[in-house]
Coordinates of C-alpha atoms in Angstrom, one line a residue:
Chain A
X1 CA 33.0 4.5 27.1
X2 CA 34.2 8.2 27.7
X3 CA 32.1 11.1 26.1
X4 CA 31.5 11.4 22.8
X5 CA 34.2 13.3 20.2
X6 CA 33.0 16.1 18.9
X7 CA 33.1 16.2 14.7
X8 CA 36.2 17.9 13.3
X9 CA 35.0 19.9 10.9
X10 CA 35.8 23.7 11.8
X11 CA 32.6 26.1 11.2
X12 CA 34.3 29.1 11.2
X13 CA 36.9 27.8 8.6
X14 CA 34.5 26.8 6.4
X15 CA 32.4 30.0 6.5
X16 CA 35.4 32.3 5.3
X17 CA 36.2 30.0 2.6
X18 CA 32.6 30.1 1.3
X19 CA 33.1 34.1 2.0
X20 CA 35.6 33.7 -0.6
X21 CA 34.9 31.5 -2.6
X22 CA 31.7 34.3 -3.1
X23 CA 34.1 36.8 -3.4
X24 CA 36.1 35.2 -5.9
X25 CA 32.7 34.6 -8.0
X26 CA 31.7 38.3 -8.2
X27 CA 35.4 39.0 -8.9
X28 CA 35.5 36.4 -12.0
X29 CA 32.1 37.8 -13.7
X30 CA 33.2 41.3 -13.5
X31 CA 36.4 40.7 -14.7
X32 CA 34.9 39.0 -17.4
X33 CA 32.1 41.2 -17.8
X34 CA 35.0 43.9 -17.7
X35 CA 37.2 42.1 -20.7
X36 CA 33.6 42.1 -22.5
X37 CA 33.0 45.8 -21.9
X38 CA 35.9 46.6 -23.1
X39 CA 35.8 44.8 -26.5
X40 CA 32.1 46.3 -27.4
X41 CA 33.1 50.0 -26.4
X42 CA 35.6 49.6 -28.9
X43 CA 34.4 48.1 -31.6
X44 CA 31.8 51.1 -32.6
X45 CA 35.1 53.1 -33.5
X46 CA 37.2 50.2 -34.9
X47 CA 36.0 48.0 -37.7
X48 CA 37.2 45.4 -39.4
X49 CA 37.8 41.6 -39.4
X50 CA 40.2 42.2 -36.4
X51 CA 37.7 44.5 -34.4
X52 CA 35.0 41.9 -34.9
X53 CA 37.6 39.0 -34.3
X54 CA 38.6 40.8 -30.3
X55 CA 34.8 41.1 -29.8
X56 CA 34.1 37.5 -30.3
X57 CA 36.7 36.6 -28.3
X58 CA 36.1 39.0 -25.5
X59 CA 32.4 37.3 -25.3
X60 CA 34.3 33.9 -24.9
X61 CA 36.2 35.1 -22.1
X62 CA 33.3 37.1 -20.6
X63 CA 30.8 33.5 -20.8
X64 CA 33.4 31.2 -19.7
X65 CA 33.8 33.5 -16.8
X66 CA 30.2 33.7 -16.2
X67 CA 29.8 30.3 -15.5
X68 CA 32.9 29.8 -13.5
X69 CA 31.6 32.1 -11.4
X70 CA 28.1 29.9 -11.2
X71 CA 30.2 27.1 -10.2
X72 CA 31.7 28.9 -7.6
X73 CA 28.8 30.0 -6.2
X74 CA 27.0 26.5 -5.8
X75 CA 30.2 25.4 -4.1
X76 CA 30.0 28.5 -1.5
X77 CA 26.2 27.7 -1.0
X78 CA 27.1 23.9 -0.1
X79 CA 29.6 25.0 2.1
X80 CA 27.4 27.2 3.7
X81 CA 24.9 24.4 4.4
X82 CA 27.2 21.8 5.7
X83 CA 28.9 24.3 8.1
X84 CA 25.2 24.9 9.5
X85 CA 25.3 21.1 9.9
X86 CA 28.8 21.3 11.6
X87 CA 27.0 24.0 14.1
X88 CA 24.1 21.5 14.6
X89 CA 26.4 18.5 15.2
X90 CA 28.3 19.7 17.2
X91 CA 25.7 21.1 19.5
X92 CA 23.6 18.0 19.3
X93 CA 26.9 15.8 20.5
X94 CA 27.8 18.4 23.5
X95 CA 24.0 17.8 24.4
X96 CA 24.8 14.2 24.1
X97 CA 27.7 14.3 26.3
X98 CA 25.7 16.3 28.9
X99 CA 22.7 13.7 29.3
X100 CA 25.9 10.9 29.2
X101 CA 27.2 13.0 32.3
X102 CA 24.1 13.6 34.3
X103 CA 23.1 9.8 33.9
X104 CA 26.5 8.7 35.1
X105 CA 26.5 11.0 37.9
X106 CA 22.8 9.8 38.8
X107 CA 23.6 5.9 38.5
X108 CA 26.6 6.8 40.7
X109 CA 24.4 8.7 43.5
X110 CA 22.2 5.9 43.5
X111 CA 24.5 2.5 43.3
X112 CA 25.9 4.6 46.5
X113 CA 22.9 4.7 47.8
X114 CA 21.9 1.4 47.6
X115 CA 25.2 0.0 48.5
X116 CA 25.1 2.0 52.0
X117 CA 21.9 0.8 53.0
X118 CA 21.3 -2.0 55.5
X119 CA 20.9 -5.5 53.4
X120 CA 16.9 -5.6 54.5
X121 CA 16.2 -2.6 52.8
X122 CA 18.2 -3.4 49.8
X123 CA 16.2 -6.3 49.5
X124 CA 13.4 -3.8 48.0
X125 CA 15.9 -2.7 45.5
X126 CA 17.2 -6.0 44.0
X127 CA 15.3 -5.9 40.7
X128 CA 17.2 -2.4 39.8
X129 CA 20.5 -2.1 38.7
X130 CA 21.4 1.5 38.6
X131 CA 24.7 0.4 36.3
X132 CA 22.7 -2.2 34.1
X133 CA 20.0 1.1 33.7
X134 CA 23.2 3.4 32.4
X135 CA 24.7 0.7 29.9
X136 CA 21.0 0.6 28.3
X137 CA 20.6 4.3 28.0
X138 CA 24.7 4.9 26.9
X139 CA 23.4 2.5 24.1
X140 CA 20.6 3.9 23.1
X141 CA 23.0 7.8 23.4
X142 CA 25.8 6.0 21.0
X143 CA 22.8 4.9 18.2
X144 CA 21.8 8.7 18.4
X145 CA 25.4 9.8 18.0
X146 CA 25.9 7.4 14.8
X147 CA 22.7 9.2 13.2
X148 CA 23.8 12.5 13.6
X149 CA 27.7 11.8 12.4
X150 CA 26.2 10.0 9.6
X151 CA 23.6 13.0 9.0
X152 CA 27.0 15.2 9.0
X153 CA 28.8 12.8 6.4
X154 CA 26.0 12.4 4.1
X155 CA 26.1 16.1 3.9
X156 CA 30.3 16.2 3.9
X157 CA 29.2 13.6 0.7
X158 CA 26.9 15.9 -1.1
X159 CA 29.9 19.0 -0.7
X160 CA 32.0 16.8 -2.4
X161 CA 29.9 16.0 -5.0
X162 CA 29.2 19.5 -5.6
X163 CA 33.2 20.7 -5.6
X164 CA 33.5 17.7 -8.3
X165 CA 30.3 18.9 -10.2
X166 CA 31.9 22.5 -10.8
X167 CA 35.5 21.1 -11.3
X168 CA 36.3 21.9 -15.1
X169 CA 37.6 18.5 -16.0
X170 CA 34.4 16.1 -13.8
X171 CA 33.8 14.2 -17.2
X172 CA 37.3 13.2 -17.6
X173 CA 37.5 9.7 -17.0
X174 CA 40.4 9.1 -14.7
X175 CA 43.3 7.9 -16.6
X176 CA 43.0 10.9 -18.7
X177 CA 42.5 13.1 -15.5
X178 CA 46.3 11.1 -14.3
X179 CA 47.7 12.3 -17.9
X180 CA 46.3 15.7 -17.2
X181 CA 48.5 15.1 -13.6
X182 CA 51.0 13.9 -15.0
X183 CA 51.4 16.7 -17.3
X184 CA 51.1 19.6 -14.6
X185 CA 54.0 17.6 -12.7
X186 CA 56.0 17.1 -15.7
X187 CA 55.4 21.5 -16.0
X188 CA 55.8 22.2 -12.6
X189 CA 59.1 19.9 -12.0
X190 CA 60.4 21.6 -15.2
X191 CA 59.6 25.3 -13.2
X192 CA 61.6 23.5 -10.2
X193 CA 64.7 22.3 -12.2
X194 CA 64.7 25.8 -14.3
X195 CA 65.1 27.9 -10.7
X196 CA 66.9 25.5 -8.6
X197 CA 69.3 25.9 -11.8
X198 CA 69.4 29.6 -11.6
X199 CA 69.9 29.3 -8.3
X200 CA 72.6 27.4 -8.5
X201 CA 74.2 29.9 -11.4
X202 CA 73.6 32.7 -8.9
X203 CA 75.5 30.8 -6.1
X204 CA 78.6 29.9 -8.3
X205 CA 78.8 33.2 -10.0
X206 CA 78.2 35.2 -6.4
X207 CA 81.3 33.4 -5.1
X208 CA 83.2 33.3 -7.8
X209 CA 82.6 37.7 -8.3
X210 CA 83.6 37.3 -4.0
X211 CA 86.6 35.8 -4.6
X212 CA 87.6 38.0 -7.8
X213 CA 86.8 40.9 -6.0
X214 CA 88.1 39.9 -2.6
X215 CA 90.9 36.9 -3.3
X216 CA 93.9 37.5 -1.5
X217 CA 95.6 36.7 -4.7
X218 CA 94.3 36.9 -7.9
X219 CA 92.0 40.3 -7.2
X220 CA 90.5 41.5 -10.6
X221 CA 87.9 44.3 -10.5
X222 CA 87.2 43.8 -14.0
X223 CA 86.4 40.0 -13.3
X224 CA 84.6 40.8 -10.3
X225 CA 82.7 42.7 -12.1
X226 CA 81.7 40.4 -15.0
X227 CA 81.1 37.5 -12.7
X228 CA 78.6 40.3 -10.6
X229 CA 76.8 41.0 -14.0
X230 CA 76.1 37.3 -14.5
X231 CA 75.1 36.6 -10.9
X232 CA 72.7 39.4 -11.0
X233 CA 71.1 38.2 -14.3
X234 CA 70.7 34.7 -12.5
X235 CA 69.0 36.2 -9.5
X236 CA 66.8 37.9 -11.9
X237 CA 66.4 34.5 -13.5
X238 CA 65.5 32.9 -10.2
X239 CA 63.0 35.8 -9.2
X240 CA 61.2 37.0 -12.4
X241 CA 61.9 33.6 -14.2
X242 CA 63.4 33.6 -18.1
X243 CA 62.1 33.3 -21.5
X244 CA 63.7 33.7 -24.4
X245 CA 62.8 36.1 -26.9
X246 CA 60.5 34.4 -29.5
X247 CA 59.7 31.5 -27.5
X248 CA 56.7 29.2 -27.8
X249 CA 53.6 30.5 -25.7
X250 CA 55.9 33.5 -23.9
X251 CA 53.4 36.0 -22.9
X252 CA 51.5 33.0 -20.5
X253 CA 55.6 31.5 -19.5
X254 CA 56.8 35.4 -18.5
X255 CA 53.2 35.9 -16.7
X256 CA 53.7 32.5 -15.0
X257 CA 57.1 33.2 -13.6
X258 CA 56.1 36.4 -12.5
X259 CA 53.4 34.9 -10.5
X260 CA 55.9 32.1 -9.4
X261 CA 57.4 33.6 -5.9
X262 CA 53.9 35.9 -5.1
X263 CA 52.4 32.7 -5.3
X264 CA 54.5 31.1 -2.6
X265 CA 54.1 33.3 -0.3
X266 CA 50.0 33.5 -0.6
X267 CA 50.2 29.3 -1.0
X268 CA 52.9 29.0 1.7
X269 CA 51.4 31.2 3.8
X270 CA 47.9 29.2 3.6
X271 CA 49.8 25.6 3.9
X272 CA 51.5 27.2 7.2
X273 CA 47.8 27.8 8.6
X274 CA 46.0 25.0 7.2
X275 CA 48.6 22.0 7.1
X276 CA 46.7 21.9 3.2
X277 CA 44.0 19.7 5.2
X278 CA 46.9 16.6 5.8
X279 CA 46.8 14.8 9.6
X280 CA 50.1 13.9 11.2
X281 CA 53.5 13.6 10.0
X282 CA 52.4 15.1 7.0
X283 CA 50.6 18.0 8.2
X284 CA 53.2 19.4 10.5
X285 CA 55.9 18.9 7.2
X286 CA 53.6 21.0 4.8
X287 CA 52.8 23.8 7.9
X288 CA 56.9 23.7 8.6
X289 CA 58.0 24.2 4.8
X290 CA 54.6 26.3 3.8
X291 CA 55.8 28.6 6.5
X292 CA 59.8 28.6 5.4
X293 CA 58.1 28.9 1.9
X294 CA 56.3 31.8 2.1
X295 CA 59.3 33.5 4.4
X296 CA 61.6 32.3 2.1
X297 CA 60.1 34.1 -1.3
X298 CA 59.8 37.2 0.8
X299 CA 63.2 37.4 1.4
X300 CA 64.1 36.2 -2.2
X301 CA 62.2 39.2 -3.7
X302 CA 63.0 41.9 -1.1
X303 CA 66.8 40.8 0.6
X304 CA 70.0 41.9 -1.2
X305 CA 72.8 40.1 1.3
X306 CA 74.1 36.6 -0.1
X307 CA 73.6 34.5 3.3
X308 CA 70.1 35.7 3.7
X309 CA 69.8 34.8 -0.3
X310 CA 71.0 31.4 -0.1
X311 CA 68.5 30.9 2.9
X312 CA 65.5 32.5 1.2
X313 CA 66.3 30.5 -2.0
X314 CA 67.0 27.1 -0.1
X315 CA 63.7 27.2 1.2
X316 CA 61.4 28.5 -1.8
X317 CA 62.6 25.0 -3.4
X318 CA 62.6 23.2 -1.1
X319 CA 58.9 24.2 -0.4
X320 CA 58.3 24.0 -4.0
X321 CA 59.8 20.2 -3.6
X322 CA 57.3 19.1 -0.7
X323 CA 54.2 20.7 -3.0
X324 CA 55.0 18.6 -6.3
X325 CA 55.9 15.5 -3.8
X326 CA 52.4 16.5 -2.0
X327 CA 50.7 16.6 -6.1
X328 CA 52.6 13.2 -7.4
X329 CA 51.5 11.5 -4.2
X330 CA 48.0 12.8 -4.2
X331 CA 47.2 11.6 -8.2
X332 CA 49.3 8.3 -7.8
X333 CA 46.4 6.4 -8.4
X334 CA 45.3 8.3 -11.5
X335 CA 48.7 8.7 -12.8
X336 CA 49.0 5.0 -12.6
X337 CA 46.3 4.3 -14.6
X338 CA 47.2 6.6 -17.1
X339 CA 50.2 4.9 -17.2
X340 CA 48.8 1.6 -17.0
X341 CA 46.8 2.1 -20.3
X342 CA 49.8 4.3 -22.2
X343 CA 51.9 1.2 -21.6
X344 CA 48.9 -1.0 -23.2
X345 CA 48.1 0.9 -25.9
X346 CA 52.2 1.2 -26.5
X347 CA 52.8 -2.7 -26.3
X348 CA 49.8 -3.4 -28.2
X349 CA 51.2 -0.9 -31.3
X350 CA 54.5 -3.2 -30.9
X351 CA 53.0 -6.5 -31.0
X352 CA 51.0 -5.8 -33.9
X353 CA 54.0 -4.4 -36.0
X354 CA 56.2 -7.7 -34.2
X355 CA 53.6 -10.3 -35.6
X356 CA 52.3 -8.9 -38.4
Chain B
X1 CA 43.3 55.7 -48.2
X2 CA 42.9 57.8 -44.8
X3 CA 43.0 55.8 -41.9
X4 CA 40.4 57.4 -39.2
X5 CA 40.5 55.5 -35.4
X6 CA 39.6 57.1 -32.3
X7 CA 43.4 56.5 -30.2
X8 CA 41.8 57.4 -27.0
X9 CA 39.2 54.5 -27.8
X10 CA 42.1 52.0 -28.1
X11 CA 43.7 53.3 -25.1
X12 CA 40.5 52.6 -22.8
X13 CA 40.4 49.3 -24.2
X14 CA 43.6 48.4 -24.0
X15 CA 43.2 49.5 -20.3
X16 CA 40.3 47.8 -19.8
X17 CA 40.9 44.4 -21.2
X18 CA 44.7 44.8 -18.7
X19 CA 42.0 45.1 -16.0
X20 CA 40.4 42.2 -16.6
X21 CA 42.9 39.9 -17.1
X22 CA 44.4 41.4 -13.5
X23 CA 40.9 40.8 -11.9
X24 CA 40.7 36.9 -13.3
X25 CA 44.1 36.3 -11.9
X26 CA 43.4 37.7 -8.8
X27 CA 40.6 35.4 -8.6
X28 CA 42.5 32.9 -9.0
X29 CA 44.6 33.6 -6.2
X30 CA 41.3 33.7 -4.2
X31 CA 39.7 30.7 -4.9
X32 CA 42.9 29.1 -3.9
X33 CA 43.1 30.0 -1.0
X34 CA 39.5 29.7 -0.1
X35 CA 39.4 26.0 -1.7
X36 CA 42.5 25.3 0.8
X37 CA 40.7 26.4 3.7
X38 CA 37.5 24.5 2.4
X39 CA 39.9 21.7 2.6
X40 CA 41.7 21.8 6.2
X41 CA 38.8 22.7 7.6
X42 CA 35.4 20.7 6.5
X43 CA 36.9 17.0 8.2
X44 CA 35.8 14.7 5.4
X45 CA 38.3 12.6 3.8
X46 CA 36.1 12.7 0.5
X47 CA 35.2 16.8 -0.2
X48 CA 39.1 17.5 1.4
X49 CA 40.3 15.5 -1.4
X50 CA 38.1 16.9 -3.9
X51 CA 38.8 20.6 -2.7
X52 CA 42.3 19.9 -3.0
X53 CA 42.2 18.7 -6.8
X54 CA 39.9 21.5 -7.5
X55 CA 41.8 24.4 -5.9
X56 CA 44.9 23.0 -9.1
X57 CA 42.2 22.6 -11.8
X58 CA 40.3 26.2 -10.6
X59 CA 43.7 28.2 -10.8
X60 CA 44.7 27.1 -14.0
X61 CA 41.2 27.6 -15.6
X62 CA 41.6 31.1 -14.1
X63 CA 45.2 31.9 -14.9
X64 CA 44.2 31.0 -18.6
X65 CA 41.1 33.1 -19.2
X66 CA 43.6 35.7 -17.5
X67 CA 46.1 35.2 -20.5
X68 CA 43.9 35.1 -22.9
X69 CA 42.2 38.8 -21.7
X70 CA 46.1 40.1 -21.1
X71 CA 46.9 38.6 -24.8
X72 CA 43.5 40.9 -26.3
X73 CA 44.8 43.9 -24.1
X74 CA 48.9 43.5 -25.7
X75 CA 47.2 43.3 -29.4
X76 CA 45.2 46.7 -28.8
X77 CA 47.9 48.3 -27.2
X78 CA 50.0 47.3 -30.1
X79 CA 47.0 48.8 -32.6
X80 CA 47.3 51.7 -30.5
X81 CA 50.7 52.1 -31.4
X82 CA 50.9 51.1 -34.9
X83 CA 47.9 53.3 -35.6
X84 CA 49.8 56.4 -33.8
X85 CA 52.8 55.7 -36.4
X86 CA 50.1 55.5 -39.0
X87 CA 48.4 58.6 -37.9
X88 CA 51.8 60.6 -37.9
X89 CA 52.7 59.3 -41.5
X90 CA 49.5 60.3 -42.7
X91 CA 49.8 64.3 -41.0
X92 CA 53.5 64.3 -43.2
X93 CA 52.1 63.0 -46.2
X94 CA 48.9 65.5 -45.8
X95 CA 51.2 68.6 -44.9
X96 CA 53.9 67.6 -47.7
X97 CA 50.7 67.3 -50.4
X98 CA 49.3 70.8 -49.3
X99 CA 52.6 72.5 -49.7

């Protein structure tokens, strides 16, 4: 047996994102609290339906934010206890591995010494077996180190639970939590396609204003410059994002497409760090394209060469590929049982209308 | 009928309600991040997972109540407006009567 691993769970980590997470808390009820405000300063000098309407709402928005920010809260306070018991592991398994070391050492110094006496004096020694004394005590130190990495788990349980408790959609039962998936995947592949296909626009038409512009042939500055027009408005398309005047929800789709490349780089950056919490293979792939990400929708927002463009571009989807890989993968399970019981429900509507 | 709002009232609401809406998606962005690093760094399988699912479910909770505070903010701004138009109107008509 070699010494004892130390638990993997990284104090320091933990402490900054309960840091945060209380941060983020105070942050939500003022800015609720703020939206509230608001509302009942002007309602005094605004009457009406509508006046009385924005105040209700404003008190929606101001309560539901009060008690995100409760849930956040207990999540930062059980963070903060179970990286105390981190701490305390991990000082209780060094102190493990130090009695582990001393005992060796001492059943070493004494087998030698027994071993280099004369065999008449060893005689007075034969009912101890310095080695046979080690393997008892190592047992009785690998019990102690099962307690406290079970003492560490239970508590690793009871964070869980309370991350689950304050998650907005705990009572969901799982299928409908896959559909809810399912859904975000179906948005978020949509975001994907809509970029990578402005991207592409903004490729074709760059290279097609190039060669309008630069052909050796068939130069047209007045093509050139149409085909420089449209590229722009693609690029503009693949940065900002697009909605059409009038469209369905607009003011959340033109707030979400602004967010879409500050969000990679804050995401990316935190996958490059973090690996998103995934071992192996899959850790080093998410801390490889978070990086690339987060470059990447730096350079599409601030470069202005093509080459760097196409780079920068290549790599916000691609990053944005791994992420909704990284989401499908993650819900598979629920997804599939959303799936499982849409196909029932679905075969059991056509048998009925079959047979009946 | 004489229409009587305080404009600078509307324009500090407006503001405010802008403000709000700023500060819940901000949050958002923050409990992201923190829920991430909750995730890489506690070493169970079980509250990872969890943190992961929650850092999606979190953000879009946020980024709605943030919508829905930026949506208020856009309809008093738009008051604002439609009551300086209204305001102006009125001044002509009052000025026209008087002469």
């Amino acid at each position: 047996m070699n010494h004892f691993v130390l638990p993997a769970a990284d104090a320091d980590g933990l402490r900054a994102s309960a840091c945060r997470l209380a941060a983020a808390a105070e942050r939500v009820e003022s800015s609720g609290h703020a939206v509230s405000l608001a509302a009942a300063r002007s309602v005094p000098g605004w009457s009406g339906a509508a006046a009385l309407a924005m105040a209700a709402r404003a008190r929606e928005v101001d309560l539901a934010a009060r008690s995100k920010a409760v849930g956040l809260r207990e999540v930062a306070a059980a963070t903060v206890a179970y990286a105390g018991r981190a701490v305390a592991t991990r000082e209780q398994v060094a102190s493990l591995n130090g009695r582990l070391t001393a005992a060796r050492d001492t059943a070493s110094d004494e087998q030698r010494r027994v071993d280099a006496m004369p065999p008449e004096q060893r005689v007075m020694f034969a009912g101890r077996d310095p080695m046979a004394a080690l393997r008892v005590l190592e047992a009785s130190l690998r019990r102690e180190h099962a307690e406290t990495i079970e003492r560490l788990t239970r508590d690793g349980t009871v964070l869980a639970r309370a991350i689950v408790a304050t998650d907005p959609l705990r009572s969901l039962p799982e299928w409908l939590a896959g559909g809810l998936a399912l859904g975000h995947g179906l948005v978020a592949s949509r975001t994907l396609a809509v970029r990578g296909w402005s991207f592409g626009k903004w490729l074709s038409y760059a290279r097609r204003a190039g060669l309008a512009r630069d052909g050796s042939r068939a130069a047209d500055p007045l093509l050139a410059r149409a085909w420089q027009v449209r590229a722009t408005e693609s690029l503009d398309a693949f940065r900002h994002g697009a909605v059409r005047p009038g469209a369905p929800l607009g003011g959340l789709r033109t707030l979400l497409g602004r967010v879409f490349l500050p969000s990679s780089v804050i995401l990316g950056a935190v996958d490059a760090v973090t690996g998103a919490g995934h071992q192996g293979g899959r850790g080093v792939a998410t801390r490889v394209l978070g990086a690339a990400g987060a470059a990447g929708a730096v350079g599409v927002l601030t470069l202005s060469n093509p080459v760097g463009l196409t780079v920068a571009g290549g790599a916000v989807l691609a990053y944005g590929a791994w992420s909704l890989g990284n989401l499908a993968w993650d819900n598979r399970k629920a997804v599939g049982s959303f799936l499982h019981r849409a196909t029932g429900a679905v075969g059991s509507v056509v048998g009925k209308l079959v047979f009946w | 009928m004489r229409i009587d709002v305080d404009p600078g009232l509307l324009d500090a609401t407006a503001r405010g309600l802008d403000s709000g809406a700023a500060g819940l998606v901000e949050a958002a962005d923050q409990v992201t991040w923190a829920l991430t690093v909750l995730a890489a760094s506690c070493g169970h399988e079980e509250a990872a997972q969890a943190a992961r699912r929650a850092a999606v479910r979190w953000r879009g909770g946020l980024d709605l109540a943030g919508e829905a505070a930026r949506g208020l903010g856009e309809a008093v701004e738009a008051a604002h407006e439609a009551y300086l138009g209204v305001d102006g109107a009125q001044a002509a008509a009052i000025s026209g009567h008087s002469r």
